[in-house]
Amino acid sequence: MSVSIDISGLPQERIHVAPSPLSELGMALHALSEPGHHPGLQGWATAVSTRLDPRLADRMCEADFLWRTTFSDVFLPFAGLPGQSALPGATLAEELDQLDKLTDEQFVDAALEFTCQSTYAEPDRKLLSDPAVQRRALDLAAARGPHQVRFTKRLLDDPPAVRAWFRTLMEDCDEAFFADTWARVSHQLAADARHKTELLRRKGLAEALRAISGAVSLDEEAQLITVDKISVGRTTTGSGGLVIVPTSLGWPHLWVLHRKGWQVSITYPISTPGLTHPPTVEQLTRRMSALAHPVRMRLCRHLARGAYTTSELADSHGMTPPEISRHLSVLKKAGLITTRRRGRYVQHQLDISVVSRLGSDFIEGVLR
C-alpha cells in the first residue's frame, strides 16, 4: 500500500519546498482537536485551549471535521489554482486570498472530504448541479451525524456564505492563538525549507526526499515517487509542479495531496529530536502478522526471557527442530528476534526494543 506520484518530465525548477501559514494553522487546529495524535504538543495544546474564548471554541467545533478526522485540501488552496504552478502565500492573509480564488465547486468538493468519499481522485463530480451527487453527499454526511448533515446542507445551498464564514473563523483563530505560534515556528520551517532546497539543488530529488522522510522514496528510472502509507493513491505532476510543505506541528502525519486537477503536494513533519525511525508499512505488517500465530507467541515468551537454541525450543514446545526453525525464520524476517553464535551453538532472543515500540509504530503507521 502506498501513494505514488508519477513525475515523468518534471524539471527540477518546478519542484519547490515552501512553508504554508494556512496549512500550519490547519495542523494546529488538528493538534488541538486530537491531542492524542501529538503527544509532543500536549503542553502547547493545553495552554492554547485553556485561554481560548468559549465562543471561538464553539465556532471551531462547528467545523472541526475539516481537520479532525481528515486534513481538508482547503488548507492548501494554492494547489487548486489554475496552471498547477502556484506556491503557498508568505502570509495567512495571502493564502486566504488564494482560497477565495478557488471556484465554489472546488471549495465544496474539498470541504466534503469528511464524508469518507471514495471519489477523491474523480474529476467533475458536479456537486453543485447534480441532484444525485448531492443526495449521495448528504447520505454520507448522515453517517457522520446531524452536525455534518447541517454543514453539508449549508455548503450545498450557499457556498459563498460558508466560505466567508470559514475565512472569518481562520482570521479569528489567527488573532486568538495562531499568530503567536506562527511567529515561533515560521523561522524553523523556513530554515528547514532552505536546507531541503539546497539538498535538491546539490544532490538531487532522491536525496531531498530521503531527508524529508524515510517513508518517501524515488525510483529515478521509473520517475516515480512512492510515499509509504496505509492507503492507496496514484497521481501525476503532468504539466504542473510539485510543492513540498514542511510542518512543525504535524508529526506523525505525512500528507499527500493528490486530488484530480490540483497541483501535487507533500506535507511532511520536520525532524524532531528523540523520534525513532518508523518502520515501513510492509515491515509493520510483517511484524503484526508474525505475532498473530499462537506458536510464535509462545516462542516469544521464552525468547523474551533469554537466548535459546533451536533444539532447546523444540524440546520445550514438543516440536521438531525444523518446525521451530520455520517459525524462527518468520520472526527473524520481521526483525523481532536477534541471532548470535556462541561456539557451535546458535542462540535466538527476542528484540525487546523493537517489540516495545510496536504499539507506537502501529499508531504512527495508521496516522501517517
mmCIF file of C-alpha atoms in Angstrom:
data_model
loop_
_atom_site.group_PDB
_atom_site.id
_atom_site.type_symbol
_atom_site.label_atom_id
_atom_site.label_comp_id
_atom_site.label_asym_id
_atom_site.label_seq_id
_atom_site.Cartn_x
_atom_site.Cartn_y
_atom_site.Cartn_z
ATOM 1 C CA MET A 1 0.000 0.000 0.000
ATOM 2 C CA SER A 2 1.295 3.432 -0.915
ATOM 3 C CA VAL A 3 0.604 6.691 -2.705
ATOM 4 C CA SER A 4 2.638 7.071 -5.884
ATOM 5 C CA ILE A 5 3.404 10.222 -7.855
ATOM 6 C CA ASP A 6 4.469 9.994 -11.498
ATOM 7 C CA ILE A 7 6.933 12.841 -12.079
ATOM 8 C CA SER A 8 7.860 11.993 -15.671
ATOM 9 C CA GLY A 9 9.123 15.101 -17.428
ATOM 10 C CA LEU A 10 9.138 17.197 -14.244
ATOM 11 C CA PRO A 11 12.092 19.628 -14.352
ATOM 12 C CA GLN A 12 13.823 20.483 -11.090
ATOM 13 C CA GLU A 13 12.817 24.132 -11.348
ATOM 14 C CA ARG A 14 9.156 23.103 -10.909
ATOM 15 C CA ILE A 15 9.894 21.475 -7.542
ATOM 16 C CA HIS A 16 9.573 23.803 -4.560
ATOM 17 C CA VAL A 17 9.907 23.455 -0.788
ATOM 18 C CA ALA A 18 7.930 26.181 0.941
ATOM 19 C CA PRO A 19 6.145 26.683 4.292
ATOM 20 C CA SER A 20 2.418 27.414 4.298
ATOM 21 C CA PRO A 21 0.835 29.503 7.080
ATOM 22 C CA LEU A 22 -2.686 28.252 6.302
ATOM 23 C CA SER A 23 -1.554 24.628 6.230
ATOM 24 C CA GLU A 24 0.198 25.115 9.576
ATOM 25 C CA LEU A 25 -2.968 26.665 11.010
ATOM 26 C CA GLY A 26 -4.830 23.551 9.860
ATOM 27 C CA MET A 27 -2.225 21.404 11.606
ATOM 28 C CA ALA A 28 -2.617 23.493 14.753
ATOM 29 C CA LEU A 29 -6.383 23.014 14.703
ATOM 30 C CA HIS A 30 -5.923 19.276 14.217
ATOM 31 C CA ALA A 31 -3.499 19.053 17.144
ATOM 32 C CA LEU A 32 -5.978 20.942 19.342
ATOM 33 C CA SER A 33 -8.846 18.607 18.416
ATOM 34 C CA GLU A 34 -6.796 15.383 18.528
ATOM 35 C CA PRO A 35 -4.069 15.876 21.181
ATOM 36 C CA GLY A 36 -3.683 12.100 21.462
ATOM 37 C CA HIS A 37 -2.167 12.072 17.967
ATOM 38 C CA HIS A 38 0.510 14.522 19.049
ATOM 39 C CA PRO A 39 1.947 13.666 22.482
ATOM 40 C CA GLY A 40 4.786 16.130 21.999
ATOM 41 C CA LEU A 41 2.325 19.022 21.645
ATOM 42 C CA GLN A 42 0.128 18.349 24.657
ATOM 43 C CA GLY A 43 1.653 21.193 26.660
ATOM 44 C CA TRP A 44 1.060 23.646 23.808
ATOM 45 C CA ALA A 45 -2.463 22.317 23.188
ATOM 46 C CA THR A 46 -3.375 22.637 26.869
ATOM 47 C CA ALA A 47 -2.026 26.190 27.071
ATOM 48 C CA VAL A 48 -3.969 27.278 23.967
ATOM 49 C CA SER A 49 -7.195 25.520 24.967
ATOM 50 C CA THR A 50 -7.272 26.984 28.476
ATOM 51 C CA ARG A 51 -7.081 30.578 27.246
ATOM 52 C CA LEU A 52 -9.384 30.130 24.248
ATOM 53 C CA ASP A 53 -12.544 32.238 24.227
ATOM 54 C CA PRO A 54 -15.507 29.849 24.695
ATOM 55 C CA ARG A 55 -17.398 31.421 21.795
ATOM 56 C CA LEU A 56 -14.470 30.852 19.442
ATOM 57 C CA ALA A 57 -14.106 27.297 20.753
ATOM 58 C CA ASP A 58 -17.764 26.654 19.904
ATOM 59 C CA ARG A 59 -17.296 28.018 16.391
ATOM 60 C CA MET A 60 -14.236 25.813 15.923
ATOM 61 C CA CYS A 61 -16.352 22.804 16.889
ATOM 62 C CA GLU A 62 -18.772 23.651 14.077
ATOM 63 C CA ALA A 63 -16.089 22.889 11.504
ATOM 64 C CA ASP A 64 -13.696 20.534 13.288
ATOM 65 C CA PHE A 65 -14.454 17.701 10.884
ATOM 66 C CA LEU A 66 -12.427 19.664 8.321
ATOM 67 C CA TRP A 67 -9.286 18.953 10.310
ATOM 68 C CA ARG A 68 -10.081 16.313 12.961
ATOM 69 C CA THR A 69 -10.601 13.046 11.024
ATOM 70 C CA THR A 70 -9.023 14.273 7.804
ATOM 71 C CA PHE A 71 -6.984 17.238 6.628
ATOM 72 C CA SER A 72 -9.081 19.120 4.111
ATOM 73 C CA ASP A 73 -7.429 20.409 0.970
ATOM 74 C CA VAL A 74 -8.983 23.817 1.694
ATOM 75 C CA PHE A 75 -5.842 24.358 3.794
ATOM 76 C CA LEU A 76 -3.684 24.108 0.641
ATOM 77 C CA PRO A 77 -5.566 26.394 -1.765
ATOM 78 C CA PHE A 78 -2.507 27.230 -3.875
ATOM 79 C CA ALA A 79 -2.688 23.695 -5.259
ATOM 80 C CA GLY A 80 -6.126 24.286 -6.751
ATOM 81 C CA LEU A 81 -5.277 27.455 -8.643
ATOM 82 C CA PRO A 82 -5.194 27.335 -12.470
ATOM 83 C CA GLY A 83 -1.944 26.216 -14.037
ATOM 84 C CA GLN A 84 -0.936 23.972 -11.132
ATOM 85 C CA SER A 85 2.129 26.129 -10.554
ATOM 86 C CA ALA A 86 1.226 28.455 -7.675
ATOM 87 C CA LEU A 87 3.112 28.427 -4.371
ATOM 88 C CA PRO A 88 1.905 28.948 -0.802
ATOM 89 C CA GLY A 89 1.485 32.561 0.238
ATOM 90 C CA ALA A 90 4.003 34.210 2.536
ATOM 91 C CA THR A 91 1.266 35.213 4.989
ATOM 92 C CA LEU A 92 -2.017 33.775 6.171
ATOM 93 C CA ALA A 93 -3.891 36.654 4.527
ATOM 94 C CA GLU A 94 -2.283 35.849 1.155
ATOM 95 C CA GLU A 95 -3.303 32.223 1.412
ATOM 96 C CA LEU A 96 -6.853 33.103 2.428
ATOM 97 C CA ASP A 97 -6.925 35.270 -0.701
ATOM 98 C CA GLN A 98 -5.821 32.206 -2.674
ATOM 99 C CA LEU A 99 -8.655 30.273 -1.069
ATOM 100 C CA ASP A 100 -11.089 32.943 -2.268
ATOM 101 C CA LYS A 101 -9.864 32.342 -5.836
ATOM 102 C CA LEU A 102 -10.984 28.706 -5.852
ATOM 103 C CA THR A 103 -14.307 28.044 -7.546
ATOM 104 C CA ASP A 104 -17.313 27.188 -5.412
ATOM 105 C CA GLU A 105 -17.188 23.671 -6.854
ATOM 106 C CA GLN A 106 -13.554 23.244 -5.777
ATOM 107 C CA PHE A 107 -14.212 24.552 -2.284
ATOM 108 C CA VAL A 108 -17.295 22.391 -1.749
ATOM 109 C CA ASP A 109 -15.580 19.266 -3.063
ATOM 110 C CA ALA A 110 -12.552 19.790 -0.803
ATOM 111 C CA ALA A 111 -14.683 20.640 2.231
ATOM 112 C CA LEU A 112 -16.703 17.431 1.918
ATOM 113 C CA GLU A 113 -13.736 15.091 2.401
ATOM 114 C CA PHE A 114 -15.019 14.257 5.897
ATOM 115 C CA THR A 115 -17.691 12.024 4.353
ATOM 116 C CA CYS A 116 -15.047 9.339 3.644
ATOM 117 C CA GLN A 117 -15.971 9.562 -0.002
ATOM 118 C CA SER A 118 -14.277 7.202 -2.443
ATOM 119 C CA THR A 119 -14.314 9.841 -5.191
ATOM 120 C CA TYR A 120 -11.321 11.919 -4.077
ATOM 121 C CA ALA A 121 -9.474 11.474 -7.362
ATOM 122 C CA GLU A 122 -12.521 11.708 -9.638
ATOM 123 C CA PRO A 123 -12.973 14.915 -11.657
ATOM 124 C CA ASP A 124 -16.170 16.774 -12.489
ATOM 125 C CA ARG A 125 -18.458 15.427 -9.778
ATOM 126 C CA LYS A 126 -20.794 18.427 -10.256
ATOM 127 C CA LEU A 127 -21.659 18.698 -6.573
ATOM 128 C CA LEU A 128 -23.497 21.961 -7.106
ATOM 129 C CA SER A 129 -25.580 20.915 -10.085
ATOM 130 C CA ASP A 130 -26.215 17.161 -9.963
ATOM 131 C CA PRO A 131 -29.041 16.223 -7.529
ATOM 132 C CA ALA A 132 -27.913 12.581 -7.431
ATOM 133 C CA VAL A 133 -24.385 13.574 -6.384
ATOM 134 C CA GLN A 134 -25.807 15.909 -3.741
ATOM 135 C CA ARG A 135 -28.042 13.169 -2.326
ATOM 136 C CA ARG A 136 -25.026 10.875 -2.110
ATOM 137 C CA ALA A 137 -23.047 13.554 -0.252
ATOM 138 C CA LEU A 138 -25.895 14.022 2.230
ATOM 139 C CA ASP A 139 -26.219 10.257 2.742
ATOM 140 C CA LEU A 140 -22.506 10.024 3.517
ATOM 141 C CA ALA A 141 -22.728 13.011 5.854
ATOM 142 C CA ALA A 142 -25.650 11.391 7.686
ATOM 143 C CA ALA A 143 -23.372 8.541 8.744
ATOM 144 C CA ARG A 144 -21.203 11.153 10.471
ATOM 145 C CA GLY A 145 -24.082 12.663 12.436
ATOM 146 C CA PRO A 146 -26.600 15.529 12.266
ATOM 147 C CA HIS A 147 -23.907 18.151 12.765
ATOM 148 C CA GLN A 148 -22.240 17.173 9.490
ATOM 149 C CA VAL A 149 -25.599 16.963 7.707
ATOM 150 C CA ARG A 150 -26.392 20.554 8.672
ATOM 151 C CA PHE A 151 -22.987 21.726 7.491
ATOM 152 C CA THR A 152 -23.306 19.824 4.200
ATOM 153 C CA LYS A 153 -26.735 21.319 3.523
ATOM 154 C CA ARG A 154 -25.401 24.822 4.232
ATOM 155 C CA LEU A 155 -22.427 24.198 1.989
ATOM 156 C CA LEU A 156 -24.503 22.887 -0.908
ATOM 157 C CA ASP A 157 -27.181 25.562 -0.564
ATOM 158 C CA ASP A 158 -24.969 28.633 -0.117
ATOM 159 C CA PRO A 159 -21.239 28.070 -0.758
ATOM 160 C CA PRO A 160 -20.312 31.796 -0.650
ATOM 161 C CA ALA A 161 -21.789 32.198 2.838
ATOM 162 C CA VAL A 162 -19.885 29.176 4.184
ATOM 163 C CA ARG A 163 -16.685 30.350 2.520
ATOM 164 C CA ALA A 164 -16.989 33.788 4.143
ATOM 165 C CA TRP A 165 -17.760 32.138 7.498
ATOM 166 C CA PHE A 166 -14.700 29.886 7.167
ATOM 167 C CA ARG A 167 -12.381 32.771 6.297
ATOM 168 C CA THR A 168 -13.587 34.770 9.299
ATOM 169 C CA LEU A 169 -13.051 31.739 11.534
ATOM 170 C CA MET A 170 -9.469 31.351 10.314
ATOM 171 C CA GLU A 171 -8.777 35.050 10.866
ATOM 172 C CA ASP A 172 -10.177 34.859 14.390
ATOM 173 C CA CYS A 173 -8.069 31.772 15.165
ATOM 174 C CA ASP A 174 -5.021 33.672 13.930
ATOM 175 C CA GLU A 175 -5.762 36.574 16.244
ATOM 176 C CA ALA A 176 -6.559 34.335 19.212
ATOM 177 C CA PHE A 177 -3.559 31.986 19.158
ATOM 178 C CA PHE A 178 -2.033 31.166 15.791
ATOM 179 C CA ALA A 179 -0.148 34.415 15.163
ATOM 180 C CA ASP A 180 1.980 33.738 18.243
ATOM 181 C CA THR A 181 2.504 30.110 17.225
ATOM 182 C CA TRP A 182 3.452 31.064 13.665
ATOM 183 C CA ALA A 183 5.940 33.663 14.932
ATOM 184 C CA ARG A 184 7.610 30.888 16.919
ATOM 185 C CA VAL A 185 7.691 28.141 14.268
ATOM 186 C CA SER A 186 7.981 30.052 10.975
ATOM 187 C CA HIS A 187 11.745 30.603 11.242
ATOM 188 C CA GLN A 188 12.311 26.901 11.889
ATOM 189 C CA LEU A 189 10.111 25.961 8.930
ATOM 190 C CA ALA A 190 11.866 28.434 6.646
ATOM 191 C CA ALA A 191 15.275 27.080 7.687
ATOM 192 C CA ASP A 192 14.183 23.509 7.025
ATOM 193 C CA ALA A 193 12.778 24.522 3.627
ATOM 194 C CA ARG A 194 16.092 26.179 2.721
ATOM 195 C CA HIS A 195 18.002 23.081 3.781
ATOM 196 C CA LYS A 196 15.818 20.771 1.670
ATOM 197 C CA THR A 197 16.024 23.163 -1.280
ATOM 198 C CA GLU A 198 19.816 23.141 -1.047
ATOM 199 C CA LEU A 199 19.815 19.334 -0.943
ATOM 200 C CA LEU A 200 17.582 19.315 -4.018
ATOM 201 C CA ARG A 201 19.933 21.665 -5.856
ATOM 202 C CA ARG A 202 23.189 19.971 -4.878
ATOM 203 C CA LYS A 203 22.294 16.276 -4.577
ATOM 204 C CA GLY A 204 19.024 15.858 -6.433
ATOM 205 C CA LEU A 205 15.437 14.956 -5.651
ATOM 206 C CA ALA A 206 16.124 11.453 -4.316
ATOM 207 C CA GLU A 207 18.390 12.789 -1.582
ATOM 208 C CA ALA A 208 15.986 15.606 -0.719
ATOM 209 C CA LEU A 209 13.093 13.138 -0.385
ATOM 210 C CA ARG A 210 15.162 10.852 1.851
ATOM 211 C CA ALA A 211 15.816 13.824 4.117
ATOM 212 C CA ILE A 212 12.097 14.629 4.220
ATOM 213 C CA SER A 213 11.069 11.184 5.468
ATOM 214 C CA GLY A 214 12.190 7.584 5.374
ATOM 215 C CA ALA A 215 8.679 6.850 4.102
ATOM 216 C CA VAL A 216 9.276 8.785 0.851
ATOM 217 C CA SER A 217 11.434 7.360 -1.925
ATOM 218 C CA LEU A 218 12.167 7.977 -5.590
ATOM 219 C CA ASP A 219 12.593 5.394 -8.331
ATOM 220 C CA GLU A 220 14.723 7.509 -10.648
ATOM 221 C CA GLU A 221 14.475 5.109 -13.574
ATOM 222 C CA ALA A 222 10.673 4.908 -13.404
ATOM 223 C CA GLN A 223 10.390 8.590 -12.385
ATOM 224 C CA LEU A 224 8.040 7.589 -9.597
ATOM 225 C CA ILE A 225 7.825 8.942 -6.052
ATOM 226 C CA THR A 226 6.404 6.437 -3.562
ATOM 227 C CA VAL A 227 5.008 7.537 -0.205
ATOM 228 C CA ASP A 228 4.745 4.565 2.143
ATOM 229 C CA LYS A 229 1.283 4.840 3.718
ATOM 230 C CA ILE A 230 -1.590 2.553 4.716
ATOM 231 C CA SER A 231 -3.623 3.947 1.828
ATOM 232 C CA VAL A 232 -3.597 3.668 -1.935
ATOM 233 C CA GLY A 233 -3.461 6.511 -4.406
ATOM 234 C CA ARG A 234 -1.829 7.463 -7.668
ATOM 235 C CA THR A 235 -1.344 10.802 -9.354
ATOM 236 C CA THR A 236 0.932 12.585 -11.788
ATOM 237 C CA THR A 237 2.508 16.015 -11.801
ATOM 238 C CA GLY A 238 1.799 16.324 -15.520
ATOM 239 C CA SER A 239 2.437 19.869 -16.694
ATOM 240 C CA GLY A 240 2.233 21.193 -13.127
ATOM 241 C CA GLY A 241 4.753 21.239 -10.315
ATOM 242 C CA LEU A 242 5.463 19.532 -7.021
ATOM 243 C CA VAL A 243 5.249 21.540 -3.812
ATOM 244 C CA ILE A 244 6.736 20.147 -0.599
ATOM 245 C CA VAL A 245 5.434 21.798 2.572
ATOM 246 C CA PRO A 246 7.172 21.442 5.971
ATOM 247 C CA THR A 247 5.175 21.422 9.203
ATOM 248 C CA SER A 248 6.368 21.636 12.789
ATOM 249 C CA LEU A 249 3.010 20.589 14.265
ATOM 250 C CA GLY A 250 2.101 17.670 12.035
ATOM 251 C CA TRP A 251 4.091 14.644 13.244
ATOM 252 C CA PRO A 252 3.334 11.747 12.748
ATOM 253 C CA HIS A 253 1.207 12.711 9.734
ATOM 254 C CA LEU A 254 2.636 12.686 6.230
ATOM 255 C CA TRP A 255 0.025 14.128 3.857
ATOM 256 C CA VAL A 256 -0.107 13.758 0.079
ATOM 257 C CA LEU A 257 -2.472 15.999 -1.862
ATOM 258 C CA HIS A 258 -3.351 14.039 -4.993
ATOM 259 C CA ARG A 259 -6.755 15.474 -5.848
ATOM 260 C CA LYS A 260 -7.553 15.278 -9.556
ATOM 261 C CA GLY A 261 -6.818 18.576 -11.275
ATOM 262 C CA TRP A 262 -4.851 20.033 -8.328
ATOM 263 C CA GLN A 263 -1.092 20.505 -8.085
ATOM 264 C CA VAL A 264 0.582 17.632 -6.249
ATOM 265 C CA SER A 265 1.810 18.480 -2.767
ATOM 266 C CA ILE A 266 3.528 16.595 0.062
ATOM 267 C CA THR A 267 3.292 17.931 3.621
ATOM 268 C CA TYR A 268 5.978 16.473 5.867
ATOM 269 C CA PRO A 269 6.837 16.886 9.559
ATOM 270 C CA ILE A 270 10.245 18.381 10.167
ATOM 271 C CA SER A 271 12.556 16.149 12.176
ATOM 272 C CA THR A 272 12.119 16.154 15.933
ATOM 273 C CA PRO A 273 14.863 15.022 18.328
ATOM 274 C CA GLY A 274 14.146 11.741 20.067
ATOM 275 C CA LEU A 275 11.861 10.254 17.421
ATOM 276 C CA THR A 276 12.783 6.767 16.248
ATOM 277 C CA HIS A 277 12.889 5.964 12.553
ATOM 278 C CA PRO A 278 9.487 4.387 11.803
ATOM 279 C CA PRO A 279 9.234 1.016 10.062
ATOM 280 C CA THR A 280 7.745 0.804 6.598
ATOM 281 C CA VAL A 281 4.151 -0.322 6.211
ATOM 282 C CA GLU A 282 5.479 -3.623 4.852
ATOM 283 C CA GLN A 283 7.708 -4.119 7.916
ATOM 284 C CA LEU A 284 4.870 -3.237 10.263
ATOM 285 C CA THR A 285 2.510 -5.655 8.516
ATOM 286 C CA ARG A 286 5.132 -8.404 8.641
ATOM 287 C CA ARG A 287 5.674 -7.892 12.371
ATOM 288 C CA MET A 288 1.983 -7.881 13.228
ATOM 289 C CA SER A 289 1.412 -10.999 11.109
ATOM 290 C CA ALA A 290 4.388 -12.786 12.660
ATOM 291 C CA LEU A 291 2.979 -12.315 16.147
ATOM 292 C CA ALA A 292 -0.513 -13.435 15.146
ATOM 293 C CA HIS A 293 0.422 -17.142 15.198
ATOM 294 C CA PRO A 294 -0.087 -18.861 18.609
ATOM 295 C CA VAL A 295 3.103 -20.930 18.333
ATOM 296 C CA ARG A 296 5.201 -17.846 17.652
ATOM 297 C CA MET A 297 3.530 -16.076 20.559
ATOM 298 C CA ARG A 298 4.603 -18.920 22.843
ATOM 299 C CA LEU A 299 8.115 -18.846 21.400
ATOM 300 C CA CYS A 300 8.296 -15.131 22.168
ATOM 301 C CA ARG A 301 7.504 -15.897 25.801
ATOM 302 C CA HIS A 302 10.721 -17.945 26.016
ATOM 303 C CA LEU A 303 12.772 -15.623 23.833
ATOM 304 C CA ALA A 304 11.812 -12.587 25.897
ATOM 305 C CA ARG A 305 13.424 -14.166 28.954
ATOM 306 C CA GLY A 306 16.722 -15.211 27.414
ATOM 307 C CA ALA A 307 18.616 -16.641 24.448
ATOM 308 C CA TYR A 308 17.781 -20.201 23.363
ATOM 309 C CA THR A 309 18.898 -22.591 20.661
ATOM 310 C CA THR A 310 16.502 -24.169 18.170
ATOM 311 C CA SER A 311 16.898 -27.552 19.857
ATOM 312 C CA GLU A 312 16.080 -26.132 23.282
ATOM 313 C CA LEU A 313 12.933 -24.503 21.935
ATOM 314 C CA ALA A 314 11.912 -27.665 20.088
ATOM 315 C CA ASP A 315 12.292 -29.744 23.258
ATOM 316 C CA SER A 316 10.350 -27.230 25.337
ATOM 317 C CA HIS A 317 7.455 -26.951 22.878
ATOM 318 C CA GLY A 318 7.266 -30.618 21.842
ATOM 319 C CA MET A 319 8.029 -29.842 18.217
ATOM 320 C CA THR A 320 10.745 -30.816 15.764
ATOM 321 C CA PRO A 321 13.731 -28.518 15.180
ATOM 322 C CA PRO A 322 12.703 -27.887 11.525
ATOM 323 C CA GLU A 323 9.238 -26.783 12.664
ATOM 324 C CA ILE A 324 10.774 -24.392 15.186
ATOM 325 C CA SER A 325 13.231 -23.138 12.558
ATOM 326 C CA ARG A 326 10.380 -22.180 10.238
ATOM 327 C CA HIS A 327 8.717 -20.128 12.958
ATOM 328 C CA LEU A 328 12.017 -18.518 13.958
ATOM 329 C CA SER A 329 12.619 -17.602 10.326
ATOM 330 C CA VAL A 330 9.317 -15.710 10.216
ATOM 331 C CA LEU A 331 10.172 -13.852 13.423
ATOM 332 C CA LYS A 332 13.660 -13.049 12.156
ATOM 333 C CA LYS A 333 12.396 -11.731 8.796
ATOM 334 C CA ALA A 334 10.046 -9.490 10.742
ATOM 335 C CA GLY A 335 13.002 -8.119 12.695
ATOM 336 C CA LEU A 336 11.607 -9.327 16.006
ATOM 337 C CA ILE A 337 14.466 -11.587 17.097
ATOM 338 C CA THR A 338 18.233 -11.420 17.062
ATOM 339 C CA THR A 339 20.577 -14.335 16.477
ATOM 340 C CA ARG A 340 24.091 -14.844 17.805
ATOM 341 C CA ARG A 341 26.601 -17.666 17.642
ATOM 342 C CA ARG A 342 28.366 -18.989 20.742
ATOM 343 C CA GLY A 343 30.821 -21.643 19.753
ATOM 344 C CA ARG A 344 28.905 -24.318 17.872
ATOM 345 C CA TYR A 345 25.552 -23.124 19.226
ATOM 346 C CA VAL A 346 23.267 -20.554 17.591
ATOM 347 C CA GLN A 347 21.030 -18.736 20.050
ATOM 348 C CA HIS A 348 17.939 -16.639 19.392
ATOM 349 C CA GLN A 349 16.454 -13.888 21.530
ATOM 350 C CA LEU A 350 13.515 -11.504 21.292
ATOM 351 C CA ASP A 351 14.471 -7.914 20.447
ATOM 352 C CA ILE A 352 12.648 -6.225 23.313
ATOM 353 C CA SER A 353 13.309 -2.712 21.990
ATOM 354 C CA VAL A 354 11.566 -3.488 18.678
ATOM 355 C CA VAL A 355 8.605 -5.251 20.296
ATOM 356 C CA SER A 356 8.126 -2.487 22.862
ATOM 357 C CA ARG A 357 7.720 0.027 20.023
ATOM 358 C CA LEU A 358 5.082 -1.985 18.154
ATOM 359 C CA GLY A 359 2.185 -0.047 19.617
ATOM 360 C CA SER A 360 3.637 3.364 18.814
ATOM 361 C CA ASP A 361 4.846 2.126 15.399
ATOM 362 C CA PHE A 362 1.332 0.909 14.627
ATOM 363 C CA ILE A 363 -0.202 4.258 15.616
ATOM 364 C CA GLU A 364 2.414 6.145 13.580
ATOM 365 C CA GLY A 365 1.751 3.872 10.611
ATOM 366 C CA VAL A 366 -2.020 4.272 10.569
ATOM 367 C CA LEU A 367 -1.814 8.043 11.196
ATOM 368 C CA ARG A 368 0.936 8.642 8.663
#
